[in-house]
Structure formats: structure tokens, C-alpha cells
């Protein structure tokens, strides 16, 4: 041991050791800037300064430090009476300093002004019982195998703390007290505390994490999807929509924010989990993906592609109300096709008579034995309307869709029954006048598969550019019914839209949001941000993050949990799902995707990318 001075104090820089019996290694060795214990070197840093404003889980970078680092926070509540008295004295000192500076003609000190305003605000919240004061001490103990490695680790931790706007100092000559303070003993022997209110303590609490808990992969029916790295931590964001109370989702973003990229990544990685996916694709963006994974691409509006809205589903022919339900859908479909202004009682009655007459003309009645016969066509309904004096106006409005330029989609029975693990309904070839009606017709065809009791399995129904359907009242009501009924058929409805107004400006749109347990929010327009913030219960910080988000940056909200992540795909996935004009124009990108897809079995499911293909 070092030899003490006569006054009982040790010389500066000397080492103190606690030793056991002769021949044993010292249990604890103290140095001015470190201590050695259990074969490790340790050094404690105390936090002396904090940033002016912090966000939730702002200490996460320290907790995720790759080396061995102990983070200790000591909280001591301050009695309200003592806190109020201290605040009065502090406000008095600050106000006195401001008045003396003004009397002397000096410029105002911005730091003093900010401190005075904060003290006044805190005093008001303390008086109203909205906050309490705490004495907070934050300490960091760094461990390493030897002295040189410890010095490097301490420098890295100090640099990380400075990046968080923390002021830290080594606990020189108090390393034993610092190390003891960082142990789980509840004793603060350093006493380097700072006064904080309840909100600051909650944001600084070191056990708060911005990560959403990873889904349990061993849960029965688990199908978690990895989306990308968390932008607030070093973790990843993985979410299992099938573990929520319902399986629906909403994706809302401005044009170019990356919503289609994220949705296609979700579709592709859902296919890895054995989930059947049906996509309503207004711009044929999903066609390369369907071609590569052996899916089905049905291009509505292309020559020879037809869907008959009056078909009777084969799996529902045991339902005695099948014909009635089909006629109700026909009313909704024709109201969407013709637009508003033609739903008066006289027109609805004439249309109902025409539907009954059209079914009767082909031998279909309320007798279930007749439901196997071919269904009538739109031209048959128009013929029945022309024979009814009250329906002749509607027959004239249907002429473009039966005998005119828009007859291609309805001019004959259904040509192809969509089937497979990925079915993409392309709407790009449809004229604008048929977009909403075509989307509704596709959703009805998808619902026939979803509601088939003979083939119950998990299905994801993706409606891209959902604003096309939400803009029509009849289509919005149908979409709402689908959102409410999807869960009991083991299906999830994923709506993707760039028009927040159509979704938030109607009662049906708000109800659809209420029936979606998963929300994906990407970059938002400043004009729509207040409505989005109110509808989704976002904080000011989350709203600011969405206004400044880069393409692919996404806020995932599921229940009370939130996480900000960046959608990240492997090179192979990126080639399949990107719509960036520069990337799509490169023949090598699509060529590589096509060559890889050619090696896939036509009817098989796509394999997950290997570890070498993954970026993250």
C-alpha cells in the first residue's frame, strides 16, 4: 500500500489498494481517473449539463452503446413547499439580474431570458399541480479490460454524450464513490444533481425505449414483417398485424413519399409468411412483382378482360338471401358507375324491377336450384330498364357502358377467375370514368374469395389510391363494410392513399381509420398536417417529424406504441418494388429481377432473400 502522510492525507496521484491475505491479487485498486476491480478497469463520468429540450427516450443512444456501459439515474422527489420556495428565490434572482442589466443599459442575455420564462412556466404548472420537481443525478460508468482500452472507451462515451448535448466530467479522485453510485444500491455518493420537472424526468427515464416490442415468432399464426431500421435507436422495426385486435391498416402520405414502396415491401414480405395477397393497382405498379413471384396479373380495361358484376358466388349458394344480397350490391355498383343525382326513389324502384327482370330472363329466381345458371349481363339490365317508362332515363345513361365506347369491361361474362397467392388487379387501362366503378367491382371479386368458407386462410387485401373509391359515397360505404367484416374472415384490409381530405373529411373515412389497428404515416403536406395530427392523435414532435420526413421515413402507430423507421429492402427486393424513374429506366435492374424470377417455380411461393442479399 502507499504510505500516508503524517496529516492522514495521501499524496496526489498515489494509488490506494484494498488487499486480502499475502499472495492474493488486490480486490480493488484506486487511481485518480479509474479503478480496477474484478479484473476490469472502470471509470465513472458524471453529467453536469443537460440540453434545453429533449424528446422521448433521448437517452436511448447511451443505452444502446456497443461497449460495456452502466447508466445510473438517481431520482429524489422535492416536497412541493420546498420546490415552490426555491422557484420563488430563483425567479427573484433572475428578475433582479434582468432589471440591473436594463438599468445599466446592457443588452438582454438570451440565456437569462430563457431561464426566466422557463421558471415562470414551471411555477405556474407547479401551482396547478400539473408537475412536480425532482433532484436528478445521471452517472455513466465505463468498463474495459485494460487501461489503454478504457481511455479509448471513455473518449467515445464522452463524444456520444456531447452529441446528445450533455456536459460530462470524470469523477476524479472520487472513482470509488462514482462506481458505488452506479451500482444497483440506490445510494448517490456523488450528489451531482439537477432539478427537473415531471415531463423532463419522464423523457429522460433510461428504461424508456422508442422501439416497439418485437412480435413473438412462436405465437400460433404469427407472421411478423420486418420493415427497416428504427430512426430513433439502433434497433429494427418489426410488426405483426395478425396479432392486433383487427388486421386492417391505413397508409397515408403525400405523392413521392414512398408509400407504394413501403406497401410493396409489406406485400412481398407477407408472401414470405404464406399469406395470400390481393392488390387493387390503379397504375400497374405491382405487375413486375406479380410476374416475378408467379402471381396473377388481371388488367381490367385490356381487350378481352371482363368481370360481370351480376355473378352469383358459388360458395354462397347455400345462403337463401344470396340473390337479394347480389341485387343490393348491383344497386351500389350502378350508383357508383352513374354517379350522384340518379338515386331518387323512382329511379331506385325502376332499377330494382329491371334487376329482377334481367335475372328472370336468364332463368334465375329465388329458387336456389336456378343459381347455377349463367348470370345476366349489364346489357340485359339496360334492356329491362328501357322497357320500363320510369327507367328509360337510366337506360340512356347506361348506353356508353353497354353499347358505347366503355362496353369492353361488361360486354360478356367473366373471362378469368383470379386465383393464386398474389393476384394483382390492374386498373391503368380503365378510363377515368370507370376507375371508381372498376375498383368497386374488383373489391367485390376479392370479397368472394375472402368470404369463401371452403378456403379459409389469411389474406391481405391492398387498395392502392383508395381516395378514388372514398370520393364516391356508395364506394366509401362498401369499403367501410369490408373493413368491419374482414377480421371474421381472417383477412386484413390495407388502404393506401395520398389524399387525406377524402379520408378524413367524411364520416365513412373516419370510421375506416377507427377500424384500422395499424397506421403507417409518411411525409405529410403542411396544409393537411393539422387534420392528420388530430385524427391520429400525434404529438407536435411526431407531426414535425412527418413534415420533414425523407422518402421512406415512416411513423408506425399501433395502439399506444409509436416507432419511426425507414423502409429498407434488399437489392433483389428493391429491383422488384422501386418506382423511381431513374432506377426503372436502367435495363439491368429489371433484367436482374426478371432473371431471378425466371428461376422461381411458376406456382410456388417466393423464397425469402438470403442473409447476403439483405441490406439491414
Coordinates of C-alpha atoms in Angstrom, one line a residue:
X1 CA 0.0 0.0 0.0
X2 CA 1.1 3.6 -0.5
X3 CA 2.4 5.3 2.6
X4 CA 0.2 8.0 4.1
X5 CA 1.4 11.5 5.0
X6 CA 1.6 12.5 8.6
X7 CA -1.6 14.6 8.3
X8 CA -3.5 11.5 7.2
X9 CA -3.9 12.6 3.5
X10 CA -2.3 10.9 0.5
X11 CA 0.0 12.4 -2.0
X12 CA -1.7 13.5 -5.3
X13 CA -1.6 10.7 -7.9
X14 CA -0.8 7.9 -5.5
X15 CA -2.7 4.6 -5.7
X16 CA -4.8 3.1 -2.9
X17 CA -5.3 -0.7 -2.7
X18 CA -7.6 -2.9 -0.7
X19 CA -5.8 -6.2 -0.3
X20 CA -6.5 -9.6 1.1
X21 CA -4.1 -12.1 2.6
X22 CA -0.5 -12.1 1.5
X23 CA -0.1 -13.6 -2.0
X24 CA -3.6 -12.7 -3.3
X25 CA -4.3 -10.2 -6.1
X26 CA -5.7 -6.9 -4.8
X27 CA -9.5 -6.9 -4.8
X28 CA -9.8 -3.1 -5.6
X29 CA -7.2 -0.7 -6.9
X30 CA -8.0 3.1 -6.9
X31 CA -6.5 5.6 -9.3
X32 CA -7.4 9.3 -9.7
X33 CA -9.2 8.6 -13.0
X34 CA -10.2 5.0 -12.8
X35 CA -10.4 1.9 -10.5
X36 CA -9.6 -1.7 -11.1
X37 CA -12.0 -4.3 -9.8
X38 CA -12.6 -7.9 -10.7
X39 CA -10.0 -7.9 -13.5
X40 CA -11.7 -4.9 -15.2
X41 CA -10.9 -1.2 -15.3
X42 CA -13.7 1.2 -14.7
X43 CA -14.2 5.0 -14.9
X44 CA -17.2 7.0 -13.9
X45 CA -18.5 10.1 -15.6
X46 CA -21.0 12.5 -14.0
X47 CA -23.4 14.5 -16.1
X48 CA -23.2 18.2 -15.2
X49 CA -25.2 19.8 -18.0
X50 CA -28.3 18.9 -19.9
X51 CA -29.9 20.2 -23.2
X52 CA -32.7 22.7 -23.1
X53 CA -35.3 20.5 -24.8
X54 CA -35.3 16.7 -25.1
X55 CA -37.6 14.1 -26.8
X56 CA -38.9 10.8 -25.6
X57 CA -36.2 8.2 -25.0
X58 CA -33.5 10.6 -25.8
X59 CA -31.0 8.5 -23.7
X60 CA -31.5 5.5 -25.9
X61 CA -28.1 6.0 -27.7
X62 CA -26.3 5.7 -24.4
X63 CA -28.3 2.5 -23.5
X64 CA -27.5 1.1 -26.9
X65 CA -23.8 1.8 -26.7
X66 CA -21.9 -1.2 -28.1
X67 CA -19.4 -1.4 -25.3
X68 CA -20.0 -2.1 -21.6
X69 CA -21.6 1.0 -20.1
X70 CA -23.6 1.3 -16.9
X71 CA -26.1 4.1 -16.9
X72 CA -27.4 5.1 -13.4
X73 CA -30.1 7.6 -12.7
X74 CA -31.0 8.7 -9.2
X75 CA -34.3 10.4 -8.5
X76 CA -35.2 12.2 -5.3
X77 CA -38.6 14.0 -5.2
X78 CA -38.7 17.5 -3.8
X79 CA -41.6 18.4 -1.4
X80 CA -44.0 20.8 -3.1
X81 CA -43.5 23.5 -0.4
X82 CA -39.7 23.4 -0.7
X83 CA -40.0 23.4 -4.5
X84 CA -42.2 26.4 -4.6
X85 CA -39.9 28.4 -2.2
X86 CA -36.8 27.5 -4.4
X87 CA -38.6 28.6 -7.5
X88 CA -39.6 31.9 -5.9
X89 CA -36.0 32.6 -5.0
X90 CA -34.7 31.6 -8.4
X91 CA -37.2 33.8 -10.2
X92 CA -36.3 36.6 -7.9
X93 CA -32.6 36.3 -8.7
X94 CA -33.3 36.1 -12.4
X95 CA -35.6 39.1 -12.4
X96 CA -33.2 41.1 -10.4
X97 CA -30.4 40.4 -12.8
X98 CA -32.6 41.4 -15.8
X99 CA -33.5 44.7 -14.1
X100 CA -29.9 45.5 -13.2
X101 CA -28.9 44.8 -16.8
X102 CA -31.6 47.0 -18.1
X103 CA -30.7 49.8 -15.7
X104 CA -27.1 49.6 -16.8
X105 CA -28.1 49.8 -20.5
X106 CA -26.7 46.3 -21.3
X107 CA -28.3 44.0 -23.9
X108 CA -30.5 41.3 -22.6
X109 CA -28.8 37.9 -22.0
X110 CA -30.7 35.3 -24.1
X111 CA -29.8 32.6 -21.6
X112 CA -31.2 34.6 -18.7
X113 CA -34.4 35.4 -20.6
X114 CA -35.0 31.7 -21.5
X115 CA -34.3 30.7 -17.8
X116 CA -36.7 33.3 -16.5
X117 CA -39.5 32.2 -18.9
X118 CA -38.9 28.6 -18.0
X119 CA -39.0 29.3 -14.3
X120 CA -42.3 31.2 -14.6
X121 CA -43.9 28.5 -16.7
X122 CA -42.7 25.8 -14.2
X123 CA -44.0 27.8 -11.3
X124 CA -47.4 28.0 -12.8
X125 CA -47.6 24.3 -13.5
X126 CA -46.4 23.5 -10.1
X127 CA -49.0 25.7 -8.5
X128 CA -51.8 24.0 -10.6
X129 CA -50.5 20.5 -9.6
X130 CA -49.6 19.6 -13.2
X131 CA -45.9 18.9 -12.3
X132 CA -43.5 18.0 -9.5
X133 CA -39.8 18.7 -9.1
X134 CA -37.1 16.1 -8.7
X135 CA -33.4 16.1 -7.9
X136 CA -31.9 14.0 -10.7
X137 CA -28.4 12.6 -10.9
X138 CA -27.1 10.9 -14.0
X139 CA -23.9 8.9 -14.0
X140 CA -22.1 6.8 -16.6
X141 CA -19.6 4.1 -15.6
X142 CA -17.4 2.7 -18.5
X143 CA -15.7 -0.7 -18.3
X144 CA -12.7 -2.1 -20.3
X145 CA -10.1 -4.9 -20.0
X146 CA -7.1 -2.6 -19.6
X147 CA -6.1 1.0 -19.0
X148 CA -5.5 1.9 -22.7
X149 CA -8.7 0.4 -23.9
X150 CA -10.6 2.2 -21.1
X151 CA -9.2 5.6 -22.2
X152 CA -10.5 5.0 -25.7
X153 CA -13.9 3.9 -24.5
X154 CA -14.2 6.9 -22.2
X155 CA -13.4 9.2 -25.2
X156 CA -16.1 7.5 -27.3
X157 CA -18.7 7.8 -24.5
X158 CA -17.8 11.4 -23.9
X159 CA -18.2 12.1 -27.7
X160 CA -21.6 10.3 -27.7
X161 CA -22.7 12.3 -24.6
X162 CA -21.7 15.6 -26.3
X163 CA -23.7 14.6 -29.4
X164 CA -26.7 14.4 -27.0
X165 CA -25.8 17.9 -25.7
X166 CA -24.8 16.5 -22.4
X167 CA -21.9 18.0 -20.4
X168 CA -19.9 15.3 -18.7
X169 CA -16.9 15.3 -16.4
X170 CA -14.8 12.4 -15.0
X171 CA -15.3 11.9 -11.2
X172 CA -11.6 12.4 -10.5
X173 CA -10.4 11.3 -7.1
X174 CA -14.0 10.1 -6.4
X175 CA -13.9 6.9 -8.6
X176 CA -14.9 4.6 -5.7
X177 CA -17.9 6.8 -4.9
X178 CA -18.8 7.0 -8.6
X179 CA -18.5 3.3 -9.1
X180 CA -20.6 2.6 -6.0
X181 CA -23.2 5.2 -7.2
X182 CA -23.6 3.3 -10.5
X183 CA -24.2 0.0 -8.7
X184 CA -27.9 -1.0 -8.0
X185 CA -27.6 0.1 -4.4
X186 CA -29.8 3.2 -4.5
X187 CA -27.0 5.4 -3.0
X188 CA -25.9 8.6 -4.7
X189 CA -22.5 9.3 -3.2
X190 CA -21.5 12.0 -5.8
X191 CA -24.6 14.2 -5.4
X192 CA -24.2 15.9 -8.8
X193 CA -27.9 16.5 -9.2
X194 CA -30.0 18.8 -11.3
X195 CA -33.6 19.9 -10.7
X196 CA -36.1 18.6 -13.3
X197 CA -39.9 18.6 -13.6
X198 CA -42.1 15.6 -14.2
X199 CA -42.1 15.9 -18.1
X200 CA -38.3 16.1 -18.2
X201 CA -37.8 13.1 -15.9
X202 CA -40.3 11.0 -18.0
X203 CA -38.4 11.9 -21.2
X204 CA -35.0 11.1 -19.6
X205 CA -36.0 7.9 -17.9
X206 CA -33.4 5.4 -19.1
X207 CA -35.7 2.4 -19.3
X208 CA -38.0 4.1 -21.9
X209 CA -37.4 2.8 -25.4
X210 CA -38.6 4.1 -28.8
X211 CA -38.7 0.5 -30.1
X212 CA -42.0 -1.3 -30.5
X213 CA -41.6 -4.7 -28.8
X214 CA -40.7 -7.3 -31.4
X215 CA -43.6 -9.8 -32.1
X216 CA -43.4 -13.3 -30.8
X217 CA -42.4 -15.5 -33.7
X218 CA -43.6 -18.6 -31.8
X219 CA -47.2 -17.4 -31.4
X220 CA -49.7 -19.6 -33.3
X221 CA -50.3 -17.9 -36.6
X222 CA -47.5 -15.4 -36.2
X223 CA -46.5 -13.6 -39.4
X224 CA -44.2 -10.7 -38.4
X225 CA -42.9 -8.4 -41.1
X226 CA -39.5 -6.6 -40.8
X227 CA -39.8 -3.1 -42.2
X228 CA -36.4 -1.4 -41.5
X229 CA -34.2 0.3 -39.0
X230 CA -35.6 2.4 -36.2
X231 CA -34.6 6.1 -36.8
X232 CA -34.6 6.7 -33.0
X233 CA -32.5 3.8 -31.9
X234 CA -30.2 1.1 -33.1
X235 CA -33.0 -1.5 -33.3
X236 CA -35.2 -2.6 -36.1
X237 CA -39.0 -2.3 -36.5
X238 CA -40.9 -5.5 -37.0
X239 CA -44.7 -5.6 -36.8
X240 CA -47.3 -8.4 -36.9
X241 CA -50.6 -7.1 -38.0
X242 CA -52.2 -10.5 -37.3
X243 CA -51.5 -10.1 -33.6
X244 CA -53.7 -7.0 -33.3
X245 CA -57.4 -6.7 -32.5
X246 CA -58.0 -6.3 -36.2
X247 CA -55.8 -6.8 -39.2
X248 CA -56.5 -3.6 -41.1
X249 CA -54.1 -0.8 -41.8
X250 CA -54.0 2.7 -43.2
X251 CA -51.1 4.2 -45.2
X252 CA -51.3 7.9 -45.6
X253 CA -48.7 10.1 -47.4
X254 CA -48.1 12.7 -50.0
X255 CA -47.1 11.9 -53.5
X256 CA -43.5 10.8 -53.7
X257 CA -43.1 10.0 -50.0
X258 CA -42.6 6.3 -50.6
X259 CA -46.0 4.8 -49.7
X260 CA -46.1 2.4 -52.7
X261 CA -42.6 1.3 -52.0
X262 CA -43.5 0.5 -48.4
X263 CA -46.7 -1.2 -49.4
X264 CA -45.0 -3.4 -51.9
X265 CA -42.3 -4.3 -49.4
X266 CA -45.1 -5.3 -46.9
X267 CA -46.8 -7.4 -49.7
X268 CA -43.6 -9.2 -50.6
X269 CA -42.6 -10.0 -47.0
X270 CA -46.2 -11.1 -46.3
X271 CA -45.9 -13.6 -49.1
X272 CA -42.8 -15.0 -47.3
X273 CA -45.2 -15.8 -44.4
X274 CA -47.6 -17.8 -46.7
X275 CA -50.3 -15.1 -46.8
X276 CA -52.5 -14.7 -49.9
X277 CA -52.5 -11.1 -51.2
X278 CA -54.9 -9.4 -53.4
X279 CA -54.0 -5.9 -54.7
X280 CA -56.1 -3.2 -56.4
X281 CA -53.4 -1.5 -58.5
X282 CA -54.5 1.8 -60.3
X283 CA -51.2 2.3 -62.0
X284 CA -49.9 -1.2 -62.7
X285 CA -47.0 -0.7 -60.3
X286 CA -47.3 -4.2 -58.9
X287 CA -47.2 -6.0 -62.3
X288 CA -43.4 -6.7 -62.2
X289 CA -43.8 -8.1 -58.7
X290 CA -46.6 -10.4 -59.7
X291 CA -44.7 -11.6 -62.7
X292 CA -41.6 -12.4 -60.7
X293 CA -43.2 -14.3 -57.9
X294 CA -45.6 -16.4 -60.1
X295 CA -48.7 -14.4 -59.3
X296 CA -51.7 -13.4 -61.4
X297 CA -52.0 -10.1 -63.1
X298 CA -55.5 -9.2 -64.3
X299 CA -55.5 -5.9 -66.3
X300 CA -59.1 -4.6 -66.4
X301 CA -59.8 -2.5 -69.4
X302 CA -57.5 -4.5 -71.6
X303 CA -59.1 -6.2 -74.6
X304 CA -60.9 -9.5 -73.7
X305 CA -60.7 -8.9 -69.9
X306 CA -64.2 -8.8 -68.4
X307 CA -65.8 -9.0 -64.9
X308 CA -69.5 -9.5 -64.6
X309 CA -70.9 -7.6 -61.6
X310 CA -74.0 -9.8 -61.5
X311 CA -72.3 -13.2 -61.0
X312 CA -73.6 -15.3 -58.1
X313 CA -70.7 -16.6 -55.9
X314 CA -70.7 -20.4 -56.0
X315 CA -69.6 -20.7 -52.3
X316 CA -72.7 -18.7 -51.1
X317 CA -75.4 -20.7 -52.9
X318 CA -76.5 -22.2 -49.6
X319 CA -77.4 -18.7 -48.5
X320 CA -81.2 -18.2 -49.0
X321 CA -80.6 -14.5 -49.3
X322 CA -77.9 -14.7 -52.0
X323 CA -80.0 -13.2 -54.8
X324 CA -81.2 -10.4 -52.6
X325 CA -77.7 -9.6 -51.5
X326 CA -76.4 -9.6 -55.0
X327 CA -79.1 -7.2 -56.1
X328 CA -78.1 -4.9 -53.3
X329 CA -74.6 -4.9 -54.5
X330 CA -75.8 -4.2 -58.0
X331 CA -77.6 -1.1 -56.7
X332 CA -74.3 0.1 -55.1
X333 CA -72.3 -0.7 -58.2
X334 CA -74.7 1.1 -60.6
X335 CA -74.9 4.1 -58.3
X336 CA -71.1 4.4 -58.4
X337 CA -71.0 3.8 -62.2
X338 CA -73.6 6.5 -62.9
X339 CA -72.5 9.0 -60.2
X340 CA -74.8 11.0 -58.0
X341 CA -78.1 12.5 -58.9
X342 CA -79.8 9.3 -60.0
X343 CA -80.7 7.8 -56.7
X344 CA -84.2 9.2 -56.3
X345 CA -86.9 6.7 -55.2
X346 CA -88.4 6.4 -58.6
X347 CA -85.1 5.5 -60.2
X348 CA -84.2 3.1 -57.5
X349 CA -87.6 1.3 -57.9
X350 CA -87.2 1.1 -61.6
X351 CA -83.7 -0.3 -61.3
X352 CA -84.9 -2.9 -58.8
X353 CA -87.6 -4.0 -61.2
X354 CA -85.0 -4.2 -64.0
X355 CA -82.6 -6.3 -62.0
X356 CA -85.4 -8.8 -61.2
X357 CA -86.4 -8.9 -64.8
X358 CA -82.8 -9.4 -66.0
X359 CA -82.3 -12.3 -63.7
X360 CA -85.7 -13.8 -64.6
X361 CA -84.9 -13.5 -68.3
X362 CA -81.9 -15.9 -67.9
X363 CA -84.0 -18.3 -65.6
X364 CA -82.6 -17.2 -62.2
X365 CA -85.2 -16.8 -59.5
X366 CA -85.4 -17.1 -55.7
X367 CA -85.1 -20.9 -56.1
X368 CA -81.5 -21.9 -55.2
X369 CA -81.7 -24.6 -57.9
X370 CA -81.6 -21.9 -60.5
X371 CA -78.5 -20.1 -59.2
X372 CA -76.1 -22.3 -61.1
X373 CA -77.2 -20.8 -64.4
X374 CA -75.2 -18.1 -66.2
X375 CA -75.8 -14.6 -64.7
X376 CA -77.3 -11.7 -66.7
X377 CA -75.1 -9.0 -68.2
X378 CA -75.3 -5.2 -67.9
X379 CA -76.9 -5.1 -71.3
X380 CA -79.7 -7.3 -70.0
X381 CA -80.3 -4.8 -67.2
X382 CA -80.3 -1.9 -69.7
X383 CA -82.8 -3.7 -71.9
X384 CA -85.1 -4.2 -68.9
X385 CA -84.8 -0.5 -68.0
X386 CA -85.6 0.6 -71.5
X387 CA -88.9 -1.3 -71.3
X388 CA -89.9 0.5 -68.1
X389 CA -91.2 4.1 -68.5
X390 CA -89.5 5.1 -65.2
X391 CA -86.2 3.5 -66.2
X392 CA -85.7 4.8 -69.7
X393 CA -83.6 7.7 -68.4
X394 CA -81.3 5.2 -66.6
X395 CA -81.1 3.0 -69.7
X396 CA -79.9 6.0 -71.7
X397 CA -77.2 6.7 -69.1
X398 CA -76.0 3.1 -69.3
X399 CA -75.7 3.2 -73.1
X400 CA -72.0 4.1 -73.1
X401 CA -71.3 1.0 -70.9
X402 CA -73.4 -1.4 -72.9
X403 CA -73.2 -0.4 -76.5
X404 CA -70.8 2.6 -76.5
X405 CA -67.1 3.1 -76.0
X406 CA -66.9 1.8 -72.4
X407 CA -68.6 -1.5 -73.0
X408 CA -65.4 -3.6 -73.1
X409 CA -65.4 -4.4 -69.4
X410 CA -69.0 -5.5 -69.2
X411 CA -69.6 -6.9 -72.7
X412 CA -69.8 -10.5 -71.8
X413 CA -69.4 -13.0 -68.9
X414 CA -66.3 -13.0 -66.6
X415 CA -63.3 -14.2 -68.6
X416 CA -60.9 -15.2 -65.9
X417 CA -61.3 -16.4 -62.3
X418 CA -58.5 -14.8 -60.3
X419 CA -56.6 -17.3 -58.2
X420 CA -53.1 -17.7 -56.7
X421 CA -51.0 -16.4 -53.8
X422 CA -50.7 -13.0 -55.3
X423 CA -53.5 -11.5 -57.5
X424 CA -53.0 -8.0 -58.9
X425 CA -55.9 -6.2 -60.5
X426 CA -54.5 -3.5 -62.8
X427 CA -56.8 -0.5 -63.4
X428 CA -54.4 1.6 -65.6
X429 CA -56.2 0.6 -68.8
X430 CA -59.5 1.7 -67.5
X431 CA -60.7 5.2 -68.5
X432 CA -61.2 7.7 -65.7
X433 CA -65.0 7.3 -65.9
X434 CA -64.7 3.7 -64.9
X435 CA -62.0 3.9 -62.2
X436 CA -64.3 4.1 -59.2
X437 CA -66.7 1.5 -60.5
X438 CA -63.8 -0.8 -61.6
X439 CA -62.3 -0.5 -58.1
X440 CA -65.6 -1.4 -56.5
X441 CA -66.1 -4.3 -59.0
X442 CA -62.6 -5.6 -58.1
X443 CA -63.2 -5.4 -54.4
X444 CA -66.4 -7.4 -54.8
X445 CA -64.5 -10.1 -56.7
X446 CA -61.9 -10.1 -53.9
X447 CA -64.6 -10.4 -51.3
X448 CA -65.9 -13.5 -53.0
X449 CA -62.5 -15.2 -52.3
X450 CA -62.2 -13.8 -48.8
X451 CA -65.7 -15.0 -47.8
X452 CA -65.3 -18.5 -49.2
X453 CA -65.8 -20.8 -46.2
X454 CA -64.2 -23.7 -48.1
X455 CA -60.8 -22.0 -48.3
X456 CA -60.2 -20.1 -45.1
X457 CA -56.7 -18.7 -44.9
X458 CA -55.0 -15.5 -44.1
X459 CA -55.5 -12.9 -46.8
X460 CA -54.3 -9.3 -47.2
X461 CA -56.4 -7.0 -49.4
X462 CA -54.4 -3.9 -50.6
X463 CA -56.3 -1.0 -52.1
X464 CA -53.8 1.5 -53.5
X465 CA -55.0 5.1 -54.2
X466 CA -58.1 4.4 -52.0
X467 CA -59.2 8.0 -52.5
X468 CA -60.7 7.0 -55.9
X469 CA -63.3 4.9 -54.1
X470 CA -63.6 7.1 -50.9
X471 CA -64.7 10.1 -53.1
X472 CA -67.9 8.2 -54.0
X473 CA -70.4 7.8 -51.1
X474 CA -71.6 4.4 -52.3
X475 CA -68.0 3.2 -52.7
X476 CA -67.0 4.6 -49.3
X477 CA -69.9 2.7 -47.6
X478 CA -68.8 -0.6 -49.3
X479 CA -65.2 -0.1 -48.2
X480 CA -66.4 0.5 -44.6
X481 CA -68.4 -2.7 -44.6
X482 CA -65.4 -4.5 -45.9
X483 CA -63.2 -3.0 -43.2
X484 CA -65.6 -4.1 -40.5
X485 CA -66.2 -7.6 -41.7
X486 CA -62.7 -8.6 -42.9
X487 CA -61.5 -9.8 -39.5
X488 CA -64.0 -12.6 -39.0
X489 CA -62.9 -14.0 -42.4
X490 CA -59.2 -13.9 -41.3
X491 CA -58.4 -11.0 -43.7
X492 CA -56.8 -7.6 -43.4
X493 CA -57.7 -4.5 -45.4
X494 CA -54.7 -2.2 -46.3
X495 CA -55.8 1.2 -47.6
X496 CA -53.1 3.4 -49.3
X497 CA -54.0 6.9 -50.1
X498 CA -52.4 10.3 -50.7
X499 CA -55.5 12.4 -50.3
X500 CA -56.0 12.9 -46.6
X501 CA -59.1 15.1 -47.2
X502 CA -61.2 12.4 -48.8
X503 CA -60.3 10.1 -45.9
X504 CA -60.7 12.5 -43.0
X505 CA -63.4 14.6 -44.5
X506 CA -66.2 12.0 -44.4
X507 CA -67.8 10.0 -41.7
X508 CA -67.1 6.8 -43.5
X509 CA -63.4 7.7 -43.9
X510 CA -63.1 8.4 -40.2
X511 CA -64.8 5.1 -39.4
X512 CA -62.4 3.3 -41.7
X513 CA -59.5 4.8 -39.7
X514 CA -61.1 3.7 -36.5
X515 CA -61.3 0.1 -37.8
X516 CA -57.6 0.1 -38.6
X517 CA -55.3 -1.1 -35.8
X518 CA -52.2 -0.3 -37.8
X519 CA -51.3 3.1 -39.2
X520 CA -48.4 4.0 -41.5
X521 CA -47.8 7.7 -41.8
X522 CA -45.2 9.1 -44.2
X523 CA -44.4 12.6 -45.2
X524 CA -47.4 15.0 -44.9
X525 CA -48.3 18.2 -46.6
X526 CA -48.3 21.2 -44.3
X527 CA -51.9 22.1 -45.2
X528 CA -53.1 18.6 -44.2
X529 CA -50.9 18.2 -41.1
X530 CA -53.3 19.7 -38.5
X531 CA -56.1 17.4 -39.6
X532 CA -53.8 14.4 -39.7
X533 CA -52.4 15.3 -36.2
X534 CA -56.0 15.5 -34.8
X535 CA -57.2 12.3 -36.5
X536 CA -54.3 10.1 -35.4
X537 CA -53.5 11.7 -32.0
X538 CA -50.0 12.8 -32.9
X539 CA -47.7 14.9 -30.8
X540 CA -46.2 18.1 -32.0
X541 CA -42.8 16.3 -32.3
X542 CA -44.3 13.5 -34.4
X543 CA -46.1 15.9 -36.7
X544 CA -42.9 17.9 -37.2
X545 CA -41.0 14.6 -38.0
X546 CA -43.6 13.8 -40.7
X547 CA -43.4 17.3 -42.2
X548 CA -39.6 16.9 -42.5
X549 CA -39.6 13.2 -43.4
X550 CA -37.5 11.9 -46.3
X551 CA -38.9 9.4 -48.8
X552 CA -39.3 6.1 -47.0
X553 CA -39.4 7.6 -43.4
X554 CA -42.5 6.2 -41.8
X555 CA -44.2 6.6 -38.4
X556 CA -45.8 3.3 -37.4
X557 CA -48.7 3.7 -34.9
X558 CA -50.2 0.6 -33.4
X559 CA -52.3 1.1 -30.3
X560 CA -50.4 3.3 -27.8
X561 CA -47.0 2.4 -29.4
X562 CA -45.2 4.5 -31.9
X563 CA -42.0 4.0 -33.9
X564 CA -40.3 6.0 -36.6
X565 CA -38.4 3.8 -39.2
X566 CA -37.1 3.8 -42.7
X567 CA -38.4 1.3 -45.1
X568 CA -35.4 -0.8 -46.3
X569 CA -35.3 -3.5 -48.9
X570 CA -32.6 -5.9 -50.1
X571 CA -31.1 -5.4 -53.5
X572 CA -33.4 -8.1 -55.0
X573 CA -36.5 -6.7 -53.4
X574 CA -35.6 -3.1 -54.4
X575 CA -35.4 -4.1 -58.1
X576 CA -38.9 -5.5 -57.8
X577 CA -40.7 -2.8 -56.0
X578 CA -39.0 0.5 -56.9
X579 CA -40.9 3.0 -59.0
X580 CA -38.1 5.6 -59.1
X581 CA -37.9 6.6 -62.8
X582 CA -34.1 6.6 -62.8
X583 CA -34.0 3.0 -61.4
X584 CA -36.8 1.7 -63.6
X585 CA -35.1 3.1 -66.7
X586 CA -32.0 1.0 -66.0
X587 CA -32.4 -2.2 -68.0
X588 CA -30.0 -4.0 -65.7
X589 CA -32.3 -3.6 -62.6
X590 CA -35.4 -5.1 -64.2
X591 CA -33.3 -7.6 -66.1
X592 CA -31.8 -8.9 -62.9
X593 CA -35.2 -9.1 -61.3
X594 CA -36.6 -11.0 -64.3
X595 CA -33.7 -13.4 -64.5
X596 CA -34.1 -14.2 -60.8
X597 CA -37.8 -14.5 -61.1
X598 CA -37.4 -16.9 -64.1
X599 CA -35.7 -19.4 -61.7
X600 CA -38.8 -19.4 -59.5
X601 CA -41.4 -22.2 -59.9
X602 CA -44.4 -20.7 -61.6
X603 CA -46.9 -21.8 -59.0
X604 CA -44.6 -21.7 -56.0
X605 CA -44.2 -19.1 -53.3
X606 CA -41.3 -16.7 -53.4
X607 CA -38.4 -17.5 -51.2
X608 CA -37.1 -15.0 -48.6
X609 CA -33.9 -13.3 -49.6
X610 CA -30.7 -14.8 -48.1
X611 CA -28.7 -13.0 -45.5
X612 CA -26.2 -11.9 -48.1
X613 CA -29.0 -10.2 -50.1
X614 CA -30.3 -8.3 -47.1
X615 CA -29.1 -4.7 -46.6
X616 CA -30.1 -4.4 -43.0

